Coordinates of C-alpha atoms in Angstrom, one line a residue:
M1 CA 97.2 99.7 194.4
A2 CA 95.7 102.9 195.9
S3 CA 91.9 103.4 195.4
E4 CA 92.4 106.5 193.4
D5 CA 94.7 104.6 191.0
I6 CA 92.1 101.9 190.6
T7 CA 89.5 104.5 189.8
K8 CA 91.7 106.2 187.3
L9 CA 92.5 102.9 185.6
A10 CA 88.8 101.9 185.5
E11 CA 88.0 105.2 183.8
S12 CA 90.6 104.6 181.2
L13 CA 89.5 101.1 180.6
A14 CA 85.9 102.2 180.2
K15 CA 87.2 103.8 176.9
T16 CA 88.4 100.4 175.7
K17 CA 87.0 99.7 172.2
V18 CA 85.8 96.2 171.3
G19 CA 84.5 95.0 168.0
G20 CA 85.3 92.9 164.9
G21 CA 87.6 90.6 166.9
Q22 CA 89.6 93.6 168.1
L23 CA 90.3 94.7 171.6
S24 CA 91.8 98.2 171.8
F25 CA 93.5 100.0 174.6
K26 CA 94.9 102.5 172.1
G27 CA 96.0 105.9 173.5
Q28 CA 94.8 105.4 177.0
S29 CA 98.1 106.3 178.6
L30 CA 97.9 103.3 180.9
K31 CA 101.0 102.8 183.1
L32 CA 101.2 99.1 183.6
D33 CA 104.2 98.4 185.9
T34 CA 103.1 95.4 187.9
A35 CA 100.7 92.4 187.8
E36 CA 98.3 94.3 190.0
N37 CA 98.3 97.3 187.6
A38 CA 97.5 95.0 184.7
E39 CA 94.6 93.1 186.4
E40 CA 91.8 94.9 184.5
V41 CA 93.6 94.6 181.1
I42 CA 94.2 90.9 181.7
K43 CA 90.6 90.4 182.6
Q44 CA 89.4 91.9 179.4
I45 CA 91.8 89.9 177.3
E46 CA 90.8 86.6 179.1
E47 CA 87.1 87.3 178.7
F48 CA 87.4 88.3 175.0
D49 CA 86.3 85.3 172.9
G50 CA 87.8 85.1 169.4
L51 CA 90.5 87.8 169.9
E52 CA 92.0 88.5 166.5
A53 CA 93.6 91.9 167.1
L54 CA 95.1 93.5 170.2
R55 CA 95.9 97.2 170.3
L56 CA 98.3 98.4 173.0
E57 CA 99.6 101.6 171.4
G58 CA 100.0 104.7 173.5
N59 CA 100.5 103.0 176.8
T60 CA 103.5 101.9 178.8
V61 CA 104.1 98.3 179.7
G62 CA 106.7 97.2 182.2
V63 CA 108.4 93.8 182.5
E64 CA 106.2 92.4 185.2
A65 CA 103.0 93.6 183.6
A66 CA 104.2 92.1 180.2
K67 CA 104.6 88.7 181.9
V68 CA 101.0 88.6 183.2
I69 CA 99.5 90.0 180.0
A70 CA 101.5 87.3 178.2
K71 CA 100.0 84.6 180.4
A72 CA 96.6 85.8 179.3
L73 CA 97.6 85.6 175.6
E74 CA 98.8 82.0 175.9
K75 CA 95.2 80.8 175.2
K76 CA 94.5 83.3 172.3
S77 CA 95.2 81.0 169.3
E78 CA 93.1 83.2 167.0
L79 CA 95.2 86.3 167.5
K80 CA 96.3 87.7 164.1
R81 CA 97.3 91.3 164.5
C82 CA 99.5 92.8 167.2
H83 CA 99.3 96.6 167.2
W84 CA 102.1 97.3 169.7
S85 CA 103.7 100.5 168.7
D86 CA 104.6 103.2 171.2
M87 CA 104.0 101.0 174.3
F88 CA 107.2 101.4 176.2
T89 CA 107.1 105.2 176.9
G90 CA 109.4 106.1 179.7
R91 CA 110.9 102.6 180.1
L92 CA 114.6 101.8 180.4
R93 CA 116.1 100.3 177.3
C94 CA 116.9 97.2 179.2
E95 CA 113.3 96.6 180.1
I96 CA 112.0 96.3 176.5
P97 CA 113.7 93.0 175.3
P98 CA 112.4 90.9 178.2
A99 CA 108.9 92.4 177.9
L100 CA 108.9 91.6 174.2
I101 CA 110.2 88.1 174.8
S102 CA 107.4 87.3 177.3
L103 CA 104.7 88.5 174.9
G104 CA 106.3 86.8 171.9
D105 CA 106.7 83.5 173.7
A106 CA 103.0 83.6 174.8
I107 CA 101.7 83.9 171.3
I108 CA 104.0 81.2 170.1
T109 CA 102.6 79.0 172.9
A110 CA 99.1 79.9 171.9
G111 CA 99.8 78.6 168.4
A112 CA 98.6 81.9 166.9
Q113 CA 99.2 82.7 163.2
L114 CA 100.1 86.4 162.9
V115 CA 99.3 88.4 159.9
E116 CA 100.5 91.8 161.2
L117 CA 103.2 92.8 163.8
D118 CA 103.6 96.6 164.5
L119 CA 106.3 97.5 166.9
S120 CA 106.9 101.1 165.6
D121 CA 108.0 104.0 167.8
N122 CA 109.5 101.8 170.5
A123 CA 113.0 103.0 171.1
F124 CA 114.5 99.6 171.7
G125 CA 117.7 99.9 169.7
P126 CA 119.7 97.0 168.3
D127 CA 119.3 94.9 171.5
G128 CA 115.5 95.2 171.3
V129 CA 115.5 93.2 168.0
R130 CA 116.6 90.3 170.1
G131 CA 113.4 90.6 171.9
F132 CA 111.3 89.5 169.0
E133 CA 113.9 87.6 167.0
A134 CA 112.6 84.2 168.2
L135 CA 109.0 85.2 167.3
L136 CA 110.0 86.0 163.7
K137 CA 111.7 82.6 163.3
S138 CA 108.7 80.7 164.8
P139 CA 105.7 79.1 163.1
T140 CA 103.6 82.0 164.5
C141 CA 105.2 84.3 161.9
Y142 CA 105.2 81.9 158.9
T143 CA 101.9 83.6 158.0
L144 CA 103.2 87.2 158.6
Q145 CA 102.2 89.7 155.9
E146 CA 102.9 93.1 157.5
L147 CA 106.0 94.0 159.6
K148 CA 106.2 97.6 160.8
L149 CA 109.2 98.8 162.7
N150 CA 109.4 102.5 162.1
N151 CA 111.5 104.7 164.4
C152 CA 112.9 102.0 166.6
G153 CA 116.6 102.9 166.6
M154 CA 117.7 99.5 165.3
G155 CA 120.9 100.7 163.8
I156 CA 123.1 98.5 161.6
G157 CA 123.3 95.8 164.2
G158 CA 119.6 95.6 164.6
G159 CA 119.1 95.6 160.8
K160 CA 121.4 92.6 160.5
I161 CA 119.7 90.7 163.3
L162 CA 116.3 91.4 161.7
A163 CA 117.5 90.3 158.3
A164 CA 118.9 87.0 159.7
A165 CA 115.6 86.3 161.5
L166 CA 113.6 86.9 158.3
K167 CA 115.8 84.6 156.3
E168 CA 115.6 81.9 158.9
G169 CA 111.9 82.3 159.1
H170 CA 111.6 81.9 155.4
R171 CA 113.9 78.9 155.4
K172 CA 111.9 77.1 158.1
S173 CA 108.5 78.0 156.6
S174 CA 109.6 76.9 153.2
A175 CA 110.7 73.5 154.6
Q176 CA 107.1 73.1 155.7
G177 CA 105.8 73.9 152.2
K178 CA 104.4 77.4 153.2
P179 CA 107.1 79.9 152.7
L180 CA 106.9 83.3 154.4
A181 CA 105.1 85.7 152.0
L182 CA 105.7 89.1 153.6
K183 CA 103.9 91.9 151.7
I184 CA 104.5 95.1 153.7
F185 CA 107.8 96.1 155.3
M186 CA 108.3 99.3 157.2
A187 CA 111.5 100.4 158.9
G188 CA 111.8 104.2 158.5
R189 CA 114.1 106.3 160.7
N190 CA 116.3 103.4 162.0
R191 CA 119.9 104.4 161.1
L192 CA 120.2 101.2 159.0
E193 CA 122.9 102.8 156.8
N194 CA 124.5 100.8 154.0
D195 CA 125.3 97.6 155.9
G196 CA 121.9 97.3 157.5
A197 CA 120.2 98.0 154.2
T198 CA 122.3 95.5 152.3
A199 CA 121.6 92.8 154.9
L200 CA 117.9 93.4 154.6
A201 CA 118.2 93.5 150.8
E202 CA 119.5 89.9 150.9
A203 CA 116.4 88.9 152.9
F204 CA 114.1 90.7 150.5
G205 CA 115.7 88.9 147.6
I206 CA 115.0 85.6 149.2
I207 CA 111.4 86.4 150.2
G208 CA 110.4 87.8 146.8
T209 CA 106.7 88.6 147.7
L210 CA 107.0 92.2 148.9
E211 CA 104.3 94.7 147.8
E212 CA 105.4 97.7 149.8
V213 CA 108.7 98.8 151.2
H214 CA 109.1 101.9 153.4
M215 CA 112.6 102.7 154.5
P216 CA 112.9 106.5 154.7
Q217 CA 115.5 108.4 156.7
N218 CA 118.0 105.6 157.2
G219 CA 121.3 107.2 156.1
I220 CA 121.6 104.8 153.1
N221 CA 124.0 105.8 150.4
H222 CA 124.4 104.4 146.8
P223 CA 125.9 101.0 147.8
G224 CA 122.9 100.2 150.0
I225 CA 120.5 101.7 147.5
T226 CA 122.0 99.5 144.8
A227 CA 121.6 96.4 146.9
L228 CA 118.0 97.3 147.6
A229 CA 117.4 98.0 143.9
Q230 CA 118.6 94.6 142.9
A231 CA 116.5 92.9 145.6
F232 CA 113.4 94.8 144.5
A233 CA 114.0 93.5 141.0
I234 CA 113.1 90.0 142.2
N235 CA 110.0 91.2 144.0
P236 CA 107.7 91.6 141.0
L237 CA 104.6 92.4 143.1
L238 CA 106.0 95.7 144.4
K239 CA 103.5 98.5 144.4
V240 CA 105.1 101.1 146.8
I241 CA 108.7 102.1 147.2
N242 CA 109.4 104.8 149.8
L243 CA 113.1 105.6 150.3
N244 CA 112.6 109.3 151.1
D245 CA 115.5 111.1 152.7
N246 CA 118.3 108.7 151.8
T247 CA 121.2 109.5 149.5
F248 CA 121.0 107.9 146.0
T249 CA 123.3 110.1 144.0
E250 CA 123.6 109.3 140.3
K251 CA 124.9 105.8 140.9
G252 CA 122.0 104.8 143.2
A253 CA 119.4 106.5 141.0
K254 CA 120.6 104.6 137.9
A255 CA 120.5 101.3 139.7
M256 CA 117.0 102.0 140.9
A257 CA 116.0 103.1 137.4
E258 CA 117.1 99.7 136.0
T259 CA 115.0 97.9 138.6
L260 CA 111.9 100.1 137.8
K261 CA 112.1 98.9 134.2
A262 CA 111.6 95.3 135.4
L263 CA 108.6 96.1 137.7
R264 CA 105.1 96.3 136.4
Q265 CA 102.9 96.9 139.4
I266 CA 104.5 100.1 140.8
E267 CA 102.0 102.7 142.0
V268 CA 104.0 104.9 144.3
I269 CA 107.6 106.0 144.0
N270 CA 108.9 108.3 146.8
F271 CA 112.5 109.3 146.2
G272 CA 112.1 112.8 147.7
D273 CA 115.1 114.3 149.3
C274 CA 117.3 111.6 148.0
L275 CA 119.8 113.6 146.0
V276 CA 119.2 111.8 142.7
R277 CA 120.4 115.0 140.9
S278 CA 119.7 115.6 137.2
K279 CA 121.3 112.6 135.6
G280 CA 119.7 110.3 138.1
A281 CA 116.3 112.0 137.5
V282 CA 116.7 111.4 133.7
A283 CA 117.5 107.7 134.3
I284 CA 114.3 107.4 136.4
A285 CA 112.3 109.3 133.7
V286 CA 113.4 106.8 131.1
A287 CA 112.2 104.0 133.3
V288 CA 108.9 105.7 133.8
R289 CA 108.4 106.4 130.1
E290 CA 109.1 102.8 129.2
G291 CA 106.6 101.3 131.6
L292 CA 105.0 101.8 135.0
H293 CA 101.5 102.3 133.6
K294 CA 99.9 101.9 137.0
L295 CA 101.9 104.8 138.5
K296 CA 99.9 107.0 140.8
E297 CA 102.5 109.1 142.6
L298 CA 106.1 110.1 141.7
N299 CA 108.0 112.1 144.3
L300 CA 111.4 113.6 143.3
S301 CA 111.3 116.6 145.5
F302 CA 114.4 118.3 147.0
C303 CA 116.7 116.2 144.8
E304 CA 118.9 119.0 143.3
I305 CA 117.3 118.4 139.9
K306 CA 117.7 121.1 137.3
R307 CA 115.3 122.5 134.7
D308 CA 116.0 120.3 131.7
A309 CA 116.0 117.1 133.7
A310 CA 112.7 118.1 135.4
L311 CA 111.2 118.7 132.0
T312 CA 112.3 115.2 130.9
V313 CA 110.5 113.8 134.0
A314 CA 107.4 115.7 133.1
E315 CA 107.5 114.4 129.5
A316 CA 107.9 110.9 130.8
I317 CA 104.5 110.9 132.5
E318 CA 102.5 111.9 129.4
D319 CA 100.7 108.6 129.0
K320 CA 100.4 107.7 132.7
A321 CA 96.6 107.9 132.9
E322 CA 96.4 106.8 136.6
L323 CA 99.0 109.4 137.8
E324 CA 97.5 111.6 140.6
K325 CA 100.6 113.4 141.9
L326 CA 104.0 114.6 140.6
D327 CA 106.2 116.3 143.2
L328 CA 109.2 118.2 141.9
N329 CA 109.2 120.9 144.6
G330 CA 112.5 122.1 146.2
N331 CA 114.6 121.5 143.1
C332 CA 116.6 123.9 140.9
L333 CA 114.2 125.0 138.1
G334 CA 114.2 128.8 138.5
E335 CA 111.1 130.9 137.7
D336 CA 111.3 130.2 134.0
G337 CA 111.8 126.5 134.6
C338 CA 108.7 126.3 136.8
E339 CA 106.6 128.0 134.1
Q340 CA 108.0 125.7 131.4
L341 CA 107.2 122.7 133.6
Q342 CA 103.6 123.8 134.0
E343 CA 103.3 124.5 130.3
T344 CA 104.6 121.1 129.4
L345 CA 102.1 119.4 131.6
E346 CA 99.3 121.5 130.4
G347 CA 100.2 120.4 126.9
F348 CA 98.9 116.9 127.6
N349 CA 96.2 118.0 130.2
M350 CA 98.1 116.9 133.3
A351 CA 98.9 120.2 135.0
A352 CA 96.5 119.2 137.8
V353 CA 98.9 116.4 139.0
L354 CA 101.8 118.8 139.6
G355 CA 102.3 119.6 143.3
S356 CA 103.4 123.0 144.7
L357 CA 106.7 124.5 143.5
S358 CA 106.9 127.1 146.3
D359 CA 110.2 125.8 147.6
D360 CA 112.0 125.8 144.3
E361 CA 115.7 126.6 144.9
G362 CA 116.1 128.7 141.8
D363 CA 118.1 128.1 138.7
E364 CA 121.6 127.2 140.0
E365 CA 124.5 127.7 137.6
E366 CA 127.0 125.2 139.1
D367 CA 128.2 122.5 136.7
E368 CA 126.7 119.2 137.7
D369 CA 129.7 117.4 136.3
E370 CA 131.9 119.2 138.7
E371 CA 129.6 118.3 141.6
E372 CA 129.7 114.7 140.6
E373 CA 133.5 114.7 140.2
E374 CA 133.7 116.1 143.8
E375 CA 131.2 113.5 144.9
D376 CA 133.2 110.7 143.3
K377 CA 136.4 111.9 144.9
E378 CA 134.7 111.8 148.3
E379 CA 133.3 108.3 147.7
Q380 CA 136.7 107.0 146.6
E381 CA 138.3 108.5 149.6
Q382 CA 135.8 106.8 151.9
L383 CA 136.4 103.5 150.1
K384 CA 140.1 103.8 150.6
E385 CA 139.6 104.7 154.2
R386 CA 137.8 101.4 154.7
G387 CA 140.4 99.5 152.7
Q388 CA 137.9 98.6 150.0
G389 CA 138.1 98.8 146.3
E390 CA 135.2 99.4 143.9
Q391 CA 132.2 97.4 145.0
E392 CA 131.4 94.5 142.6
S393 CA 128.0 94.3 141.1
L394 CA 125.4 92.6 143.3
T395 CA 123.8 89.6 141.7
P396 CA 120.0 89.8 141.7
K397 CA 119.6 86.2 143.1
K398 CA 121.8 86.8 146.1
I399 CA 123.1 90.0 147.5
I400 CA 126.8 89.6 148.3
D401 CA 129.1 92.0 150.0
S402 CA 132.5 92.1 148.2
Q403 CA 135.8 93.5 149.2
D404 CA 138.9 94.2 147.2
S405 CA 141.8 92.2 148.7
T406 CA 144.4 94.7 147.3
P407 CA 145.4 97.1 150.1
V408 CA 145.1 100.8 149.2
P409 CA 147.2 103.4 150.9
S410 CA 145.2 105.9 152.9
P411 CA 145.6 109.6 152.1
P412 CA 146.7 111.7 155.1
V413 CA 144.1 113.5 157.2
D414 CA 144.5 116.5 159.4
V415 CA 142.1 118.3 161.8
A416 CA 141.0 120.9 159.2
T417 CA 140.1 118.2 156.7
F418 CA 138.1 116.3 159.3
L419 CA 136.2 119.4 160.4
A420 CA 135.5 120.4 156.8
F421 CA 134.3 117.0 155.6
P422 CA 133.7 114.9 158.8
S423 CA 133.5 111.1 158.6
P424 CA 134.1 108.3 161.1
E425 CA 137.0 107.0 159.1
K426 CA 138.8 110.4 159.1
L427 CA 138.3 110.8 162.9
L428 CA 139.9 107.4 163.5
R429 CA 142.7 108.1 161.1
L430 CA 143.7 111.2 163.1
G431 CA 145.1 108.6 165.5
P432 CA 145.0 108.2 169.3
K433 CA 145.8 111.9 169.8
C434 CA 142.7 113.1 167.8
S435 CA 141.0 114.4 170.9
V436 CA 144.0 116.5 171.9
L437 CA 144.6 117.7 168.3
I438 CA 141.1 118.9 167.8
A439 CA 140.9 120.6 171.2
Q440 CA 144.2 122.4 170.6
Q441 CA 143.2 123.6 167.2
T442 CA 139.8 124.9 168.2
D443 CA 139.5 128.5 169.5
T444 CA 137.4 128.0 172.6
S445 CA 137.1 131.7 173.2
D446 CA 134.8 131.8 170.2
V447 CA 131.5 130.1 171.2
E448 CA 130.4 129.6 167.6
K449 CA 133.6 127.8 166.7
V450 CA 133.1 125.4 169.7
V451 CA 129.5 124.7 168.7
T452 CA 130.5 124.1 165.1
A453 CA 133.3 121.7 166.1
L454 CA 131.1 119.8 168.5
L455 CA 128.4 119.4 165.8
R456 CA 131.0 118.2 163.3
I457 CA 132.4 115.7 165.8
S458 CA 129.0 114.4 166.9
S459 CA 127.8 114.1 163.3
V460 CA 130.0 111.0 162.8
F461 CA 128.8 109.2 165.9
K462 CA 128.1 105.5 165.5
D463 CA 127.3 102.7 168.0
E464 CA 130.4 100.8 166.9
A465 CA 132.9 100.9 169.8
P466 CA 136.0 102.5 168.1
V467 CA 134.0 105.4 166.6
K468 CA 131.8 105.9 169.7
T469 CA 134.9 106.0 171.9
A470 CA 136.7 108.4 169.6
V471 CA 133.7 110.8 169.4
Q472 CA 133.3 110.8 173.2
E473 CA 137.0 111.3 174.0
T474 CA 137.2 114.1 171.4
T475 CA 134.1 115.7 172.8
D476 CA 135.5 115.5 176.4
A477 CA 138.8 117.1 175.4
L478 CA 137.1 120.0 173.5
M479 CA 134.3 120.7 176.0
R480 CA 136.5 120.3 179.1
K481 CA 138.8 122.9 177.6
A482 CA 135.9 125.2 176.8
F483 CA 133.9 125.0 180.0
T484 CA 137.0 125.4 182.2
S485 CA 138.0 128.6 180.4
P486 CA 137.1 131.7 182.5
T487 CA 136.1 133.5 179.3
F488 CA 133.7 130.9 178.0
N489 CA 130.0 131.8 178.2
S490 CA 128.1 128.5 178.8
D491 CA 124.7 130.2 178.5
V492 CA 125.6 131.6 175.1
F493 CA 127.0 128.2 174.1
V494 CA 123.8 126.3 174.9
T495 CA 121.6 128.9 173.2
S496 CA 123.7 128.7 170.0
L497 CA 123.7 124.9 170.2
L498 CA 119.9 124.8 170.4
I499 CA 119.6 127.1 167.4
H500 CA 121.9 125.0 165.3
M501 CA 119.9 121.9 166.4
G502 CA 116.7 123.6 165.1
L503 CA 115.1 123.6 168.6
L504 CA 115.3 127.4 169.1
K505 CA 114.5 130.1 166.6
S506 CA 117.0 132.8 165.7
E507 CA 116.7 136.2 164.1
E508 CA 119.5 135.2 161.7
K509 CA 118.8 132.5 159.1
I510 CA 120.8 129.5 160.4
K511 CA 120.5 126.1 158.8
A512 CA 119.8 123.3 161.3
V513 CA 121.9 120.1 161.3
P514 CA 120.2 117.5 159.1
S515 CA 120.1 114.8 161.8
L516 CA 120.0 115.2 165.6
Y517 CA 120.9 111.6 166.4
G518 CA 124.7 112.2 166.7
I519 CA 124.5 115.3 168.8
L520 CA 121.8 113.8 171.1
M521 CA 123.9 110.7 171.7
T522 CA 126.9 112.9 172.3
L523 CA 125.1 115.2 174.7
N524 CA 123.9 112.1 176.6
H525 CA 127.5 111.3 177.3
M526 CA 128.6 114.9 177.8
V527 CA 126.0 115.8 180.4
Q528 CA 127.3 113.0 182.6
Q529 CA 130.8 114.4 182.8
D530 CA 132.2 116.4 185.7
Y531 CA 133.1 119.4 183.4
F532 CA 129.5 119.9 182.3
P533 CA 127.7 122.7 184.2
K534 CA 124.7 121.1 185.8
S535 CA 122.8 124.4 185.6
L536 CA 122.4 123.8 181.9
A537 CA 120.6 120.5 182.4
P538 CA 117.1 122.0 182.9
V539 CA 117.5 124.2 179.8
L540 CA 118.4 121.2 177.6
S541 CA 115.6 119.1 179.2
A542 CA 113.0 121.8 178.5
F543 CA 113.9 122.1 174.8
V544 CA 114.4 118.4 174.1
T545 CA 111.0 117.7 175.7
K546 CA 109.1 120.0 173.4
P547 CA 107.3 118.5 170.4
N548 CA 109.6 118.8 167.4
R549 CA 109.6 116.8 164.1
A550 CA 113.4 116.5 164.0
L551 CA 113.4 115.1 167.6
D552 CA 110.5 112.7 166.7
S553 CA 112.7 111.1 164.1
C554 CA 115.4 110.4 166.8
S555 CA 113.1 109.1 169.5
F556 CA 115.6 106.6 170.8
A557 CA 118.4 109.1 171.3
R558 CA 115.9 111.7 172.7
H559 CA 114.7 109.1 175.2
M560 CA 118.2 108.3 176.3
L561 CA 119.2 112.0 176.8
L562 CA 116.0 112.8 178.7
Q563 CA 116.4 109.8 180.9
T564 CA 120.0 110.9 181.8
L565 CA 119.0 114.5 182.4
H566 CA 116.2 113.4 184.7
Q567 CA 118.7 111.4 186.8
L568 CA 121.2 114.3 187.2

């Protein structure tokens, strides 16, 4: 190691905080690639008597450095808390599992009894869960109370691996008379979707000791929400439920409302941006009125709730003496509705708990029954596409996936239908010529139409091979046709794309796509193809590198794209 590197590392380590059994290297931006790089870190770990908590957040640890740090941890039997979020910045995805395995094996060898494990903001994907799977199943985690896995890109596959590991850990710990009693579970922004959520719901139902569950922004629809609701019903100690930015609809909201009636310790409900709509909000209001006397916060913001339903929610909190915040912002109350809501709350001296209504969408006149009929048609179509009938009710003691054995004929799909209401199933049902058909029917002389088509195609991206391949092949056919056209303006294309992604401001009001994961993963494939103008790579890299909340929620996909652009 060069002398200047040693000096820099020494200066960083001088900031290391020690106290209360905790050794912290948090936020020091240490780049630990080799055993030599990690010498000073190892020394401090080895010399720390009674190490109970190790903070490695905000650094980057390579495979070789992880091995020697692990060696130092093998003698730290008193370790209880591993704060290891955001510690693989800039690492290849394939580096993370072996690094985690080394660290996990070390604390198993030490005989440590963990209370908290935080691996958030590490873009390890489904494979990364394998890196700590053995740790979760081991005696070291029989005592685990807090598991934090926010923003890790686990996907459905990772969710299923995690659920299986938790169930196995519970089974083995129960056999020793000390069942796993997990209290806090966090897995926001992980693309768990229905299947991943349902798998975890089964684990939650078995564990039964949860006090907080945080699973925002996971693309979970009402089947997954229903599975979670029924698992929550057999976790009577639940205090906090945060499912922000998933899609309940009326069915999911009603299932969750039934569960809330059975829970007595609830303090925080965050169903903001969950599309519970008016009927779902009324069902939740009934549950609130009938119990939940410890409720401190109720968030039903941005849920397409109309005035009467919002007033019902307000009336339901009249006797909730501990309530500190009611968030109904971003709904459809209208000016008069907002005033009525405030007056209602003032009537029982609770106006102070109401949050801002500055983003109210106004009093929409659409018939909610028509909206729900349309929603039901879409759901039925999706079920038919998957060859499934109506999902059976999930028993509260064991969450079981069910499938209707009766085959249902699939309705025909054309390009226009797919582009209007894209779904993975529709893309696959267009058949092996889907890429050709979409390319043929898209006017590549119109940049906006190309951008729109690309965003619709990428929105259905999944890690499963058939869908992933279909998305990539369709993208290739469309963009090859566009970029090879002499009239196609690639600079205008990338500008329009960045605007629609919410990464570049526009004078016109253009609504950004709700999730960047699909387009980022599609771009990661696209930029590697021979048709892609390499002159656009620096532009993409510049905007994807900038701080942006939407990009932060897709850190795994962002990391993959930036890594690829860097290698071009």
